[in-house]
Phi, psi and omega in degrees: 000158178287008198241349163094025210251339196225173166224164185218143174243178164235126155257150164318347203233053170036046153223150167268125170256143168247142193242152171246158162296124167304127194285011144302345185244028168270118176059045163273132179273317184234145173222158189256091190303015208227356196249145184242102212266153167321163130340068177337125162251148187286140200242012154192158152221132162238137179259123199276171170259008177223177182299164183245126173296299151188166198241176196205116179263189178321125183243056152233026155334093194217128168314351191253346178268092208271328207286327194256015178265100178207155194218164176264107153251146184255175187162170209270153187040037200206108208302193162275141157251139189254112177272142186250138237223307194264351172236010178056011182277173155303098144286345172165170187232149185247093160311106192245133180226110192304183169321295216259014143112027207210139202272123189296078184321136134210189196279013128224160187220128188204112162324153169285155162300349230229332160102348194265010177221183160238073178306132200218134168248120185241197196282116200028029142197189184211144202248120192248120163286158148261096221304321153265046169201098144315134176119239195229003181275139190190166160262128156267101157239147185290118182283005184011286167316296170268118171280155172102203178286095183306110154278343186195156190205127148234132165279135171300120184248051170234328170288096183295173177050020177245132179218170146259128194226130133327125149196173196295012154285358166100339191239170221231138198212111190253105163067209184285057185049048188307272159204195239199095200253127198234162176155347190256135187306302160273191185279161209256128215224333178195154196224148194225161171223158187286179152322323193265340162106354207266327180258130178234136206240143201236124171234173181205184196258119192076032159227133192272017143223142199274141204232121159255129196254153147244104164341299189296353171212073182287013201239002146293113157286134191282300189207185162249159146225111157275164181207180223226081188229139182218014147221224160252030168291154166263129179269130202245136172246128182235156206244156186286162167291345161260037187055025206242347159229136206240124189225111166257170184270168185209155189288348178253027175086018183233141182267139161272089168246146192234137187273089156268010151307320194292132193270311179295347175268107188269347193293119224281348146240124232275171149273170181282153166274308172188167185213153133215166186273102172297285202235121189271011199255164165294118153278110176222043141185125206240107171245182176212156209265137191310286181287330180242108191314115180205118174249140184254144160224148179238101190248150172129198200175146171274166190256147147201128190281169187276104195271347164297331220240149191266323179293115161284285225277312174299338174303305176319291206281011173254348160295303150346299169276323165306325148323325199274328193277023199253092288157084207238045188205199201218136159218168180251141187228139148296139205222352169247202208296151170240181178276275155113198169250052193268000000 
């Protein structure tokens, strides 16, 4: 969350969970490989009425404020929702309606920076609400140039009103059809913007690269970061709070990070920084806790064993090995100094 105090998850079986942070990692500095915390319980869930495409919370989201504590969720055959974060109730709904009048899911949703709009993407357009008027009043626009499903929207946050919206047509679209960014092999599943607003970092579904534009010459790819996505998940990447590393999830259970600082690699795909093994699972979701070196990851995917082969006993040990790899949970990693490596 942005005040750091919770995390919010998605699950296949269309509920949002909220987790609070354990309070041993409030003004933690150092940590102690000898200290072991439970197991985390969701301390709320709402259950959406479909898969849930994606949430968004609120971003002056602070725990000491109960009015600003609300998140978005999008979901199938089902408009948006404004969620109250401590009762888990409704607060309103943003109603999205196609040509022919009839109501509109849609596929991804993001607050403005400023907390005062809502940007929401549907099929060759995107719907801007006004976040305290609920209901079907809303701007439109036509995405004209980019066709298919708007998947992901970032707002630039050193430009107001410059946002990007993504869609599985592959292509990357800035603001008021600013321009038109083509380069990712699939459709585009998350859009990042650096701190400074100059870079914008683009990934998509069945493609192993993370694509960096400079706003200032768009019609360019700045570099590469390859990872490992071989499926259609949307795989989600975050940037550190001082900016200097960019750390994602990969379909074989390992987080990935890149020094986006480093000035001398001039070469058109960055290196890796580092890496580990995370997950025995798909990693598709990756946050980093604003105020506390903390890192969140989150794993799975659907399995489907193999039904081609005529042999019952290989059938047997490849369900059998498909158990083992199934991996269905959110862990917390310590990501600053330890006692140690002091």
């Amino acid at each position: 969350s942005p005040d750091g105090t919770c995390l919010l998850s998605n699950c296949a079986d269309f509920t949002i969970r909220l987790f609070d942070l354990p309070m041993q990692l409030y003004n933690k500095k150092i940590w102690s490989r000898k200290e072991v915390l439970p197991e985390l319980l969701p301390s709320l869930q709402v259950i959406e009425g479909g898969q849930i495409y994606d949430y968004e919370w609120y971003p002056f989201m602070s725990s000491t404020l109960p009015d600003t504590c609300c998140f978005l969720t999008t979901s199938s055959r089902s408009p948006v929702h404004l969620w109250d974060a401590y009762t888990g109730k409704l607060r309103a709904t943003y109603r999205g309606y196609n040509r022919v009048d009839e109501t509109d899911n849609a596929m991804c949703v993001k607050f403005s920076l400023n907390g005062e709009k809502i940007y929401c993407g549907y099929k060759n357009e995107i719907k801007i609400f006004a976040t305290p008027v609920p209901g079907r009043d809303c701007i439109n626009i036509d995405t004209k140039r980019q066709t298919g499903l708007i998947s992901c929207i970032a707002e630039n946050p050193a430009v107001p009103n410059m946002f990007a919206a993504g869609s599985y047509k592959r292509t990357i679209e800035s603001g008021d059809s600013i321009c038109l960014l083509n380069g990712q092999r699939c459709g585009v599943t998350h859009l990042l913007w650096s701190h400074d607003g100059i870079c914008l970092f683009s990934g998509g579904r069945k493609d192993n690269e993370i694509i960096c534009w400079d706003v200032r010459n768009p019609g360019e790819v700045l570099y590469t970061m390859e990872r490992l996505v071989d499926t259609n998940q949307r795989i989600y990447f975050d940037i550190t709070p001082d900016g200097k590393y960019l750390i994602s999830g990969n379909t074989n259970g390992e987080v990935t990070g890149w020094d986006l600082s480093e000035t001398t690699d001039i070469s058109p795909k960055r290196k890796q920084h580092f890496k580990f093994q995370s997950h025995l699972d798909c990693v598709n979701g990756v946050s980093v806790h604003r105020q506390i070196p903390l890192l969140a990851t989150s794993s799975g995917q659907h399995h489907f064993p193999d039904f081609t082969s005529d042999d019952e006993d290989n059938e047997f040990f490849d369900m059998k090995k498909m158990i083992t790899r199934i991996e269905n949970n959110i862990k917390l990693w310590w990501i600053g100094p330890s006692e140690e490596y002091q």
